[in-house]
PDB file of C-alpha atoms in Angstrom:
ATOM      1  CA  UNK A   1     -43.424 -24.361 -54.964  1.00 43.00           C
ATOM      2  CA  UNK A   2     -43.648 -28.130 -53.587  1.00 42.00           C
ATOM      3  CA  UNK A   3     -39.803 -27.855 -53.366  1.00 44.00           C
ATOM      4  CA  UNK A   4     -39.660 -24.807 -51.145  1.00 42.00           C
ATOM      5  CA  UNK A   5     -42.559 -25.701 -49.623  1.00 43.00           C
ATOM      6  CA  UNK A   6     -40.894 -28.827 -47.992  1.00 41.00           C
ATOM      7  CA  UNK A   7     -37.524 -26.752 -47.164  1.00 48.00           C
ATOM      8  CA  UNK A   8     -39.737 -24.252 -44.992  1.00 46.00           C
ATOM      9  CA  UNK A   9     -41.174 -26.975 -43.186  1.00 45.00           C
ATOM     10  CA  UNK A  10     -38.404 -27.978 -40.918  1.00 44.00           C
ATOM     11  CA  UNK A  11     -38.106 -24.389 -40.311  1.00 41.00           C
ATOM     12  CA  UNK A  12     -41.427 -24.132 -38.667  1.00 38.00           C
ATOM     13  CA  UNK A  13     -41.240 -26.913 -36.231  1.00 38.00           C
ATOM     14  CA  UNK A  14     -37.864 -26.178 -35.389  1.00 41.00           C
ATOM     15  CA  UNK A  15     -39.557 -22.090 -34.667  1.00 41.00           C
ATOM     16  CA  UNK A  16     -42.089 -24.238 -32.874  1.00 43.00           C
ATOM     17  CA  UNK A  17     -39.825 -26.430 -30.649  1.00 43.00           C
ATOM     18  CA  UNK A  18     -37.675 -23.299 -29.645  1.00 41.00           C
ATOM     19  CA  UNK A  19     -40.851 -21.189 -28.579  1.00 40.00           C
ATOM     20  CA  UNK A  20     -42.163 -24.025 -26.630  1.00 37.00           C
ATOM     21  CA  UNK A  21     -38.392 -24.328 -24.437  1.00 40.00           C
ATOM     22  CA  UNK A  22     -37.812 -21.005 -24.168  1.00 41.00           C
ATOM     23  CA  UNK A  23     -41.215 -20.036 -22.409  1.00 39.00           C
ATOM     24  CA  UNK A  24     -40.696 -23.594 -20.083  1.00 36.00           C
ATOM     25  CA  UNK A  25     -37.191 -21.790 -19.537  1.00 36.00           C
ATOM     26  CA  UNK A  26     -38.604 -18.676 -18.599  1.00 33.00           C
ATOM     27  CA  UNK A  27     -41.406 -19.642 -16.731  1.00 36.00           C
ATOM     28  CA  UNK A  28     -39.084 -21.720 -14.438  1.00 35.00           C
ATOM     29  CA  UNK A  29     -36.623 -18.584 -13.940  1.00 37.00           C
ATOM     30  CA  UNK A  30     -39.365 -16.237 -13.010  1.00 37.00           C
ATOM     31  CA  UNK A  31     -41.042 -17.886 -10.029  1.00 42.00           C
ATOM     32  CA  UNK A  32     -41.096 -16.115  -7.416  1.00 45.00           C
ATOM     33  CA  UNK A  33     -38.914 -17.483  -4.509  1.00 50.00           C
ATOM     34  CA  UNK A  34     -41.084 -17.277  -1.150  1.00 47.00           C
ATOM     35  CA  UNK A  35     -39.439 -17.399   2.131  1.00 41.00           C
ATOM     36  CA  UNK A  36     -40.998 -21.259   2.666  1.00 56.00           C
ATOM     37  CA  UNK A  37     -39.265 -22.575  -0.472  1.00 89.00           C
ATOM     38  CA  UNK A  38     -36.509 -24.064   0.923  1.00 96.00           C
ATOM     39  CA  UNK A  39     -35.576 -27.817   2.533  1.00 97.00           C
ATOM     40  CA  UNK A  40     -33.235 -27.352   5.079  1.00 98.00           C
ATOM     41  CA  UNK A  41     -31.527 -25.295   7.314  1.00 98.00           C
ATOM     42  CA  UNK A  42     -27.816 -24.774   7.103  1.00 98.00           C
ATOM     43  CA  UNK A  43     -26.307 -23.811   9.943  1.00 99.00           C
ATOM     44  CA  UNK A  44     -22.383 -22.665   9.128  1.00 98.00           C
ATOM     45  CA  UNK A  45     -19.940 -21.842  11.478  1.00 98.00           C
ATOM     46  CA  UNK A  46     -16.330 -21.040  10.250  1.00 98.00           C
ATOM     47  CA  UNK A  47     -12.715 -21.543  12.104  1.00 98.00           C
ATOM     48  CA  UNK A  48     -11.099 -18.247  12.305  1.00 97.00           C
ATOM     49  CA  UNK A  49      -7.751 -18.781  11.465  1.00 96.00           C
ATOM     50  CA  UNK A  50      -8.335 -20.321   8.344  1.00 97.00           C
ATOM     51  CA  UNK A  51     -11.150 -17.485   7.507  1.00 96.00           C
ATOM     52  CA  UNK A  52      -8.168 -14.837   7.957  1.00 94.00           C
ATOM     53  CA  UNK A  53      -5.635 -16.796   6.360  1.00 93.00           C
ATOM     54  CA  UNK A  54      -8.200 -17.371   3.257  1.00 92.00           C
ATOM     55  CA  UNK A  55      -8.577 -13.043   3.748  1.00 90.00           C
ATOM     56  CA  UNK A  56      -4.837 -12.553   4.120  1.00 86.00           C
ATOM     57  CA  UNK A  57      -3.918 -14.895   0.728  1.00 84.00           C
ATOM     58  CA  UNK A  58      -6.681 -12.187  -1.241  1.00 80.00           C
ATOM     59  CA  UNK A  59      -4.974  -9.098  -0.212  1.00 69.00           C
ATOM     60  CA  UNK A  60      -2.876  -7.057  -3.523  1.00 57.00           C
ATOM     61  CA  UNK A  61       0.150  -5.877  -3.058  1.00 48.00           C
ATOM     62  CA  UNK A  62      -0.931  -2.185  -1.869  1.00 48.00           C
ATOM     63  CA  UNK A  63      -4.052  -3.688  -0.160  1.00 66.00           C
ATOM     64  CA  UNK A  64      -2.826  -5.454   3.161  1.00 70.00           C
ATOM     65  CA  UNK A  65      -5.920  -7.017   4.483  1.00 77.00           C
ATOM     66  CA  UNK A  66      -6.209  -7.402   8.033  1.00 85.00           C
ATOM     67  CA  UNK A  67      -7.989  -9.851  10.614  1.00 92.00           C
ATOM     68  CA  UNK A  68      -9.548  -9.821  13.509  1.00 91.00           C
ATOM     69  CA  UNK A  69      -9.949 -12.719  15.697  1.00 93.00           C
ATOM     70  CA  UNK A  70     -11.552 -13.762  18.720  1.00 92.00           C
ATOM     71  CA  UNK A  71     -10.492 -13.754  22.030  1.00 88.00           C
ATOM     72  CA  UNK A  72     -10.798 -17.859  22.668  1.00 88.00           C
ATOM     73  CA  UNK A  73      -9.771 -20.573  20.224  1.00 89.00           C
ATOM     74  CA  UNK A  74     -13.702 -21.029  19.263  1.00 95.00           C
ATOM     75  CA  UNK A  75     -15.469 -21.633  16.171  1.00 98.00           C
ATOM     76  CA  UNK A  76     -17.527 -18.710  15.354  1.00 98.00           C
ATOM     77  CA  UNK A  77     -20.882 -18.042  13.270  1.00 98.00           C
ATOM     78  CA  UNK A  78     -21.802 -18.211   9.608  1.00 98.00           C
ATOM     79  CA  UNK A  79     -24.839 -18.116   8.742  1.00 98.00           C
ATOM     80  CA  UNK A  80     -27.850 -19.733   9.067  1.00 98.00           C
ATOM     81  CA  UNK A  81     -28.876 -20.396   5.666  1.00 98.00           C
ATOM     82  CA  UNK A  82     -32.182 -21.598   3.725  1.00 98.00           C
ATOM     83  CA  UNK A  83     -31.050 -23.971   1.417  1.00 98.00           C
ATOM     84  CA  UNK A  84     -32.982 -26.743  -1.661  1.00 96.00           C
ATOM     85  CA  UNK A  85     -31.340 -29.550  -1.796  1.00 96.00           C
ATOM     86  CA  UNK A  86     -28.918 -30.170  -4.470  1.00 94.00           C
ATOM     87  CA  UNK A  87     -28.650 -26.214  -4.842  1.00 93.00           C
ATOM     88  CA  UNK A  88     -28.029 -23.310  -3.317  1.00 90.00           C
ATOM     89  CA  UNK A  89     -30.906 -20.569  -2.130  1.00 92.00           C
ATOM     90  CA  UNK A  90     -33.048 -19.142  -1.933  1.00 96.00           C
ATOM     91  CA  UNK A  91     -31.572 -15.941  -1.596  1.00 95.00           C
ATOM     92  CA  UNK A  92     -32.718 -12.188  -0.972  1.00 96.00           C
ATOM     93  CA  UNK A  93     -36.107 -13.073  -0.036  1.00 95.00           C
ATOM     94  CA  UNK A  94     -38.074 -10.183   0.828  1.00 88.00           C
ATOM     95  CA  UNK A  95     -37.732  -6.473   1.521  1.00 86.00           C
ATOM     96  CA  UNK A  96     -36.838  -6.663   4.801  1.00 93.00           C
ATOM     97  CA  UNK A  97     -34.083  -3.782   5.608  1.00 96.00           C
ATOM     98  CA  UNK A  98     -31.388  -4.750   8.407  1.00 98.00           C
ATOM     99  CA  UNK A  99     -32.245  -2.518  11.392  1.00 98.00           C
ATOM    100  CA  UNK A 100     -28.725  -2.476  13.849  1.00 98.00           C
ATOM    101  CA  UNK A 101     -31.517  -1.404  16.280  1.00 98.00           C
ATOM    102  CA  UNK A 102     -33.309  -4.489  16.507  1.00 98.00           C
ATOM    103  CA  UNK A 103     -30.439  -6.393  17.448  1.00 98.00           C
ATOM    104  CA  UNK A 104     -28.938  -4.472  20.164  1.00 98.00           C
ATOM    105  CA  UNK A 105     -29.784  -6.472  23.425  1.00 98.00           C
ATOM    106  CA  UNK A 106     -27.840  -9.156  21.663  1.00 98.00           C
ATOM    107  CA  UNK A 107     -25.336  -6.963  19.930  1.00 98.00           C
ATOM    108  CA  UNK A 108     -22.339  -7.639  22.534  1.00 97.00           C
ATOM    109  CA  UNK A 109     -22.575 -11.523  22.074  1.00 97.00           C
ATOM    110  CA  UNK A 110     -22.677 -11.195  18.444  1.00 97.00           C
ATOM    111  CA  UNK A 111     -19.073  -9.626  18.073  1.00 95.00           C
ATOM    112  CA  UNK A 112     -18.117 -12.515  20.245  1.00 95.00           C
ATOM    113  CA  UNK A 113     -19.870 -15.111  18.185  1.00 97.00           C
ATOM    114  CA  UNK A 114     -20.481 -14.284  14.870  1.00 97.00           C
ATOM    115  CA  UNK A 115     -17.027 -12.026  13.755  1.00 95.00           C
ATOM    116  CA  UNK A 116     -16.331 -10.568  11.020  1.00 94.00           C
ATOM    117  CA  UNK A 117     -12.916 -11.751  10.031  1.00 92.00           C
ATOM    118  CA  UNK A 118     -12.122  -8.648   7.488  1.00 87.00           C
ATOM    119  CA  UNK A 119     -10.710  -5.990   9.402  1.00 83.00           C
ATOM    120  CA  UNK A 120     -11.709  -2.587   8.878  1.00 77.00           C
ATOM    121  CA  UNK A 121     -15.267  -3.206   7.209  1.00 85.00           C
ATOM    122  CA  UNK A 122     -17.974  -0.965   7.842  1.00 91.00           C
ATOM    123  CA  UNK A 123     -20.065  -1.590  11.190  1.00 92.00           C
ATOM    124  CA  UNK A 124     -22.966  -4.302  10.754  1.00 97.00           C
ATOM    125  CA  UNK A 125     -21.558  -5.167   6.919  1.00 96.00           C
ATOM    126  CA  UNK A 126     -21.156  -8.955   8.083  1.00 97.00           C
ATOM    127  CA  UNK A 127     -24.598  -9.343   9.741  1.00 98.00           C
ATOM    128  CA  UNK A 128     -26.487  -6.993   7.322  1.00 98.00           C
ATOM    129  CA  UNK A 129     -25.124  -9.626   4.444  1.00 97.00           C
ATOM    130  CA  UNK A 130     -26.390 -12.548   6.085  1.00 98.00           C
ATOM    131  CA  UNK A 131     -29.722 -11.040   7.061  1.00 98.00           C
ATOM    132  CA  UNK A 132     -30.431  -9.694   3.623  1.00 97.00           C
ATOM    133  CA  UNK A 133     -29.546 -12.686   1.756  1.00 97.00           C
ATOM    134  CA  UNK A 134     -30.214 -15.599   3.909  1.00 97.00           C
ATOM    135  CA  UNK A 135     -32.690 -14.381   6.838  1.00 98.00           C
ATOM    136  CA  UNK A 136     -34.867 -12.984   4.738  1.00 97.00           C
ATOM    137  CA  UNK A 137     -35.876 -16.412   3.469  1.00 97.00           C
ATOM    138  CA  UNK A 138     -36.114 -18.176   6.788  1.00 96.00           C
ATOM    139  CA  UNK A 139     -38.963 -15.656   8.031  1.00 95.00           C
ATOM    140  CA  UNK A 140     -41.555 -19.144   7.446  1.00 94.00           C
ATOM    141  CA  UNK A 141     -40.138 -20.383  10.833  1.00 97.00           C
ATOM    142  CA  UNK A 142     -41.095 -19.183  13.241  1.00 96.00           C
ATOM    143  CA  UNK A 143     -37.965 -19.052  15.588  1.00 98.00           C
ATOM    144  CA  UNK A 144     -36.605 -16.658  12.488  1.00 98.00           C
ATOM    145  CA  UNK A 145     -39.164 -14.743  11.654  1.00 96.00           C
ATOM    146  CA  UNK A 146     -37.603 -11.243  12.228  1.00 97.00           C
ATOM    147  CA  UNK A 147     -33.877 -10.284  12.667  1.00 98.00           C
ATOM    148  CA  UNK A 148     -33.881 -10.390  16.383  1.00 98.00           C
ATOM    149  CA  UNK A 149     -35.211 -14.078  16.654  1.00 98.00           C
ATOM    150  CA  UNK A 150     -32.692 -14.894  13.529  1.00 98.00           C
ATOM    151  CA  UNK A 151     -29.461 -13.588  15.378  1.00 98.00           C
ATOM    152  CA  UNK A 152     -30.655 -14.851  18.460  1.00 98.00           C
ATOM    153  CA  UNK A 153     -31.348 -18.284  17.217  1.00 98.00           C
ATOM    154  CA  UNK A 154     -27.742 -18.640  15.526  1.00 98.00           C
ATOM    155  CA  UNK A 155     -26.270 -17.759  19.124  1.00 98.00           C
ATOM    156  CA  UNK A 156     -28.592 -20.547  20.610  1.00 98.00           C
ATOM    157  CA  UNK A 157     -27.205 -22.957  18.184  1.00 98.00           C
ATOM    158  CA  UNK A 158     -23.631 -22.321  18.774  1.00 98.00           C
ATOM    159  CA  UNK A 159     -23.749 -22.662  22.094  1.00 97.00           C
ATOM    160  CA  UNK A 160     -25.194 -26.014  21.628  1.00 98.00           C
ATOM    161  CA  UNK A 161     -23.641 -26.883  19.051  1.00 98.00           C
ATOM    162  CA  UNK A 162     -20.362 -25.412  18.823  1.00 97.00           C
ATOM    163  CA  UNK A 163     -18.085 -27.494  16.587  1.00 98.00           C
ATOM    164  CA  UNK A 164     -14.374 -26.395  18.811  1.00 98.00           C
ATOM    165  CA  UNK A 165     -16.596 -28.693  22.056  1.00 98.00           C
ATOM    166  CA  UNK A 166     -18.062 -31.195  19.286  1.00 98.00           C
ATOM    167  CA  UNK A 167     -14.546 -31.784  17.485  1.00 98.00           C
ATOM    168  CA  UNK A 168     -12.737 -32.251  20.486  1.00 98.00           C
ATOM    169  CA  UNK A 169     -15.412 -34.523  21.717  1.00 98.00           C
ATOM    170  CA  UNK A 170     -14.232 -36.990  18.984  1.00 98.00           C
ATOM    171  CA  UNK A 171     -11.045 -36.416  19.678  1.00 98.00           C
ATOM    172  CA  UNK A 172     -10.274 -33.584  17.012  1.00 98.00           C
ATOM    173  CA  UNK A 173      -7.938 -30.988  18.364  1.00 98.00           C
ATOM    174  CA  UNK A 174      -6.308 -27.953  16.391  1.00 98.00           C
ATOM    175  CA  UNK A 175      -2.636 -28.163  15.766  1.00 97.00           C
ATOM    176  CA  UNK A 176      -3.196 -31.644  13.962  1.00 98.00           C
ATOM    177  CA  UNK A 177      -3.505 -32.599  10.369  1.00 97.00           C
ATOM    178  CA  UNK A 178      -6.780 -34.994  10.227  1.00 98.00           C
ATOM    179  CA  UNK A 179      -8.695 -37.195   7.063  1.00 98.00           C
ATOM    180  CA  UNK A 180     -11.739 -35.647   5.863  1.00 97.00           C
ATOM    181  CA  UNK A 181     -13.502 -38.770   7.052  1.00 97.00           C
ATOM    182  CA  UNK A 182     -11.932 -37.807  10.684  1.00 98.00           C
ATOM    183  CA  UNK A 183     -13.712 -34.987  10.545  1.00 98.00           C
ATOM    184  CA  UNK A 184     -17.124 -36.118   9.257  1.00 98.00           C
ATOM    185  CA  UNK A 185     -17.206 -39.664  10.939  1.00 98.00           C
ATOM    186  CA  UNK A 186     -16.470 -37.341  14.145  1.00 98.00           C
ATOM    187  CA  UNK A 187     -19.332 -35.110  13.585  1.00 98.00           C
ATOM    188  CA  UNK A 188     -21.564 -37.901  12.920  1.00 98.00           C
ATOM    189  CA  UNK A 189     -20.567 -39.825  15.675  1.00 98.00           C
ATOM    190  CA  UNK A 190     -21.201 -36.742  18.383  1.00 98.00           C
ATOM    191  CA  UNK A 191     -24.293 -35.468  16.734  1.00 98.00           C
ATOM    192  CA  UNK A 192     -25.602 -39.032  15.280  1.00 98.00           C
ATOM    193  CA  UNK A 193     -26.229 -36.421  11.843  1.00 98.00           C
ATOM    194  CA  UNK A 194     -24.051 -36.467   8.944  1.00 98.00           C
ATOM    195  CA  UNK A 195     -22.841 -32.983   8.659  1.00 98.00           C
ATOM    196  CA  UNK A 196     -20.627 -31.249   6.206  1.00 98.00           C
ATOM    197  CA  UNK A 197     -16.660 -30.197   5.719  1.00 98.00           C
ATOM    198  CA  UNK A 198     -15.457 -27.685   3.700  1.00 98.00           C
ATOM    199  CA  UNK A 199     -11.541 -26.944   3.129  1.00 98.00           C
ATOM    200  CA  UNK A 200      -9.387 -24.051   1.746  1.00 96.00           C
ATOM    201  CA  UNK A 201      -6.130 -25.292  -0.240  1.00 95.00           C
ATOM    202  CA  UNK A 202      -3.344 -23.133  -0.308  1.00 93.00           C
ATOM    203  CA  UNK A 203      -2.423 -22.483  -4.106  1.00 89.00           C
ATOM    204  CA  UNK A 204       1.457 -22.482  -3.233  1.00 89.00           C
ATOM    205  CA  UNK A 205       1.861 -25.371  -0.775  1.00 92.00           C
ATOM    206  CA  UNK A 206      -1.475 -27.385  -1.733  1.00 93.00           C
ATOM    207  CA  UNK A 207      -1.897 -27.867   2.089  1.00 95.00           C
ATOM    208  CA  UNK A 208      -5.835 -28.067   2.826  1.00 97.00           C
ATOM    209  CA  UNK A 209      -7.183 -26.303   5.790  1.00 98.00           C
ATOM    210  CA  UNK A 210     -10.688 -26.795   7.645  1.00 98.00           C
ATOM    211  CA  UNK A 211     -12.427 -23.960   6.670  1.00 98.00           C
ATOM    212  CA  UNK A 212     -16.341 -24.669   7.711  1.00 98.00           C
ATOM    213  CA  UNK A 213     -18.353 -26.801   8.928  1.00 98.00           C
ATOM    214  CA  UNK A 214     -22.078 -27.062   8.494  1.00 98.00           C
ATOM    215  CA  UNK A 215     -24.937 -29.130  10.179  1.00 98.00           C
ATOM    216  CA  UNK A 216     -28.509 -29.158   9.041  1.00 98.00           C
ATOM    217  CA  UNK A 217     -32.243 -28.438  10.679  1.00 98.00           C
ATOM    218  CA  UNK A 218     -35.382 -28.960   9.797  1.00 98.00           C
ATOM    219  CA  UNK A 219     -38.160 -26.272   9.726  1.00 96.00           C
ATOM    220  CA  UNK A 220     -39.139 -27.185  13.515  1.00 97.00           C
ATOM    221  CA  UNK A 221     -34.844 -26.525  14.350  1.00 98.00           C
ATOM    222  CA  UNK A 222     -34.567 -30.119  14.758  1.00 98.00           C
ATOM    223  CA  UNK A 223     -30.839 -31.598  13.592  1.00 98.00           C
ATOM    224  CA  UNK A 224     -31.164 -33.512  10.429  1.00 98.00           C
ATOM    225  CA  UNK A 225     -28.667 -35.131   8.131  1.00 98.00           C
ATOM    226  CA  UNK A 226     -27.290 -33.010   5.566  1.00 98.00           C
ATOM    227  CA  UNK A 227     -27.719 -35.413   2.632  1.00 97.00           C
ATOM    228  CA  UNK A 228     -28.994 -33.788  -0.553  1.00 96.00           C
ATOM    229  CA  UNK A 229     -27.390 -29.970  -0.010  1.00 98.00           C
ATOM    230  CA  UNK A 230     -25.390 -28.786  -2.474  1.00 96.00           C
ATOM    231  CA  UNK A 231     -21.549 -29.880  -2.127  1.00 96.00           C
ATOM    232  CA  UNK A 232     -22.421 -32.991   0.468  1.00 98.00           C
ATOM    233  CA  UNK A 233     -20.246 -34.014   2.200  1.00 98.00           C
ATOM    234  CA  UNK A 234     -16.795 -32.193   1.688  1.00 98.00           C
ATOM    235  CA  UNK A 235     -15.464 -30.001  -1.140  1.00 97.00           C
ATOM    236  CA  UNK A 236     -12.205 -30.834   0.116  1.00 97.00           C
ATOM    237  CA  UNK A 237      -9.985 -32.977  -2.236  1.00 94.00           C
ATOM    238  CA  UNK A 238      -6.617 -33.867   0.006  1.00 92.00           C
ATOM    239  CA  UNK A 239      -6.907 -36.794   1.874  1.00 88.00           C
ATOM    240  CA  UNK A 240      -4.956 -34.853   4.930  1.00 95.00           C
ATOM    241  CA  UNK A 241      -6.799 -31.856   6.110  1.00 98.00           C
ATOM    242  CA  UNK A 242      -4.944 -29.249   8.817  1.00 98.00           C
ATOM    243  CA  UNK A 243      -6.838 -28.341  11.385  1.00 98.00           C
ATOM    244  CA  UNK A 244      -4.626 -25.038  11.934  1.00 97.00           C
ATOM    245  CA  UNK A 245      -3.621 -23.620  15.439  1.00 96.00           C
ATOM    246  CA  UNK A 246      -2.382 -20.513  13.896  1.00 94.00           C
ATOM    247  CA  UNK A 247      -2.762 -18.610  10.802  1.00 92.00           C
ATOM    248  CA  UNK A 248      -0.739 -20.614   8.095  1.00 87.00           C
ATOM    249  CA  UNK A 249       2.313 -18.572   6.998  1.00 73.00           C
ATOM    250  CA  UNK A 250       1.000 -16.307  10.468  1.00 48.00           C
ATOM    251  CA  UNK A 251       1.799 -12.311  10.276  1.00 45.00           C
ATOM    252  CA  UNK A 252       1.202 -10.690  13.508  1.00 44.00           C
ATOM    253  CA  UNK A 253       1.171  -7.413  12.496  1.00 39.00           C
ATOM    254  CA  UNK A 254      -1.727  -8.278  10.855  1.00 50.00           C
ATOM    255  CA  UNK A 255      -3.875  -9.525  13.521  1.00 50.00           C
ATOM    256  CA  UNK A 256      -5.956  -7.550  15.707  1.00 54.00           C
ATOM    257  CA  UNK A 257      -7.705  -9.777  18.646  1.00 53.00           C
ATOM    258  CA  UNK A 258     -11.032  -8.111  20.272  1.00 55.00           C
TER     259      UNK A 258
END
């Protein structure tokens, strides 16, 4: 008896030990995210030609995807994105459908602005995405507290703060290959925030592209540095990053401009 006894022991606080985790584990996974749990806005914008090239390189051989591009040589909308730092989220906040209604005063400036790349998507897929998963959870402030003021707002800030007027400010033109530092010391000195660079390689040439770039707000929309998000500074890993003026390996055929 005293031998088994001491054998079951172990057993017990080991039992013990894993009850005691796994409830800390669960407890942890099943807060519920509220739309004020979050540390800083994100706001993304994305360089088109590198967005369609990134689309293009994805297609299968009988699925061709197409782009469409903007009119000017502009950077063009994201996301504006609740964000923790050192993780991503939250995400799909509240019940909140997308109503196309809501934003149709602004509706012209938005397929300007904030373009979805992927040809031949259904209407309001792009914008219905972002609202669902990231304006949901930025309905705490209160220039984004419905989808009107969250649209709106993104066009506000790309007008200020559009990155094709702030690179070229420091001197950071398309058609030229660039350090990652360029880019970020350029941001920083423009903006006087750090800010955030993120590249596409292609798998066949290992050439790195400028994919997006993404400064940071405060609750209040003020511009803060973007230490702590998830990713900070740059994903990218080449020391030379091309800032393209045309769709790498470019097929015009498969390029509609609006």
């Amino acid at each position: 008896m005293c031998k088994y006894s001491i054998s079951i022991a172990p057993c017990i606080v080991l039992f013990y030990l894993l009850c005691v985790t796994h409830g800390k584990w669960i407890g942890r996974n099943n807060l519920k995210q509220t739309s004020d749990e979050f540390d800083v806005l994100i706001f993304t914008q994305r360089w088109p030609l590198t967005v369609c090239f990134e689309w293009e390189n994805k297609s299968r051989l009988n699925d061709t995807h197409s782009c469409v591009l903007p009119k000017r040589t502009e950077w063009t909308i994201h996301g504006i994105w609740p964000t923790k730092y050192n993780t991503t989220g939250p995400q799909f906040c509240n019940r909140l459908p997308f109503d196309s209604k809501a934003i149709a005063p602004i509706e012209g400036e938005l397929k300007e602005n904030w373009i979805d790349i992927q040809k031949g998507s259904k209407p309001y897929s792009f914008w219905r995405h972002e609202w669902d998963k990231h304006g949901t959870c930025a309905i705490s402030v209160k220039d984004l507290n419905n989808e009107f003021k969250y649209f709106q707002t993104a066009l506000k800030l790309l007008d200020e703060y559009n990155m094709i007027d702030v690179l070229a400010k420091a001197n950071i033109l398309p058609g030229n290959k660039y350090t990652v530092q360029n880019y970020l010391t350029g941001i920083q000195k423009i903006l006087n925030k750090r800010g955030q660079v993120m590249c596409v390689v292609d798998q066949k040439t290992k050439n790195s592209y400028v994919n997006e770039i993404r400064i940071c707000f405060n609750k209040t929309l003020q511009l803060v540095d973007c230490d702590g998000i998830y990713n900070f500074p740059t994903n990218c890993k080449s020391q030379e990053i091309i800032y393209p003026n045309l769709i790498p390996r470019y097929h015009r055929y498969n390029v509609k401009q609006i």
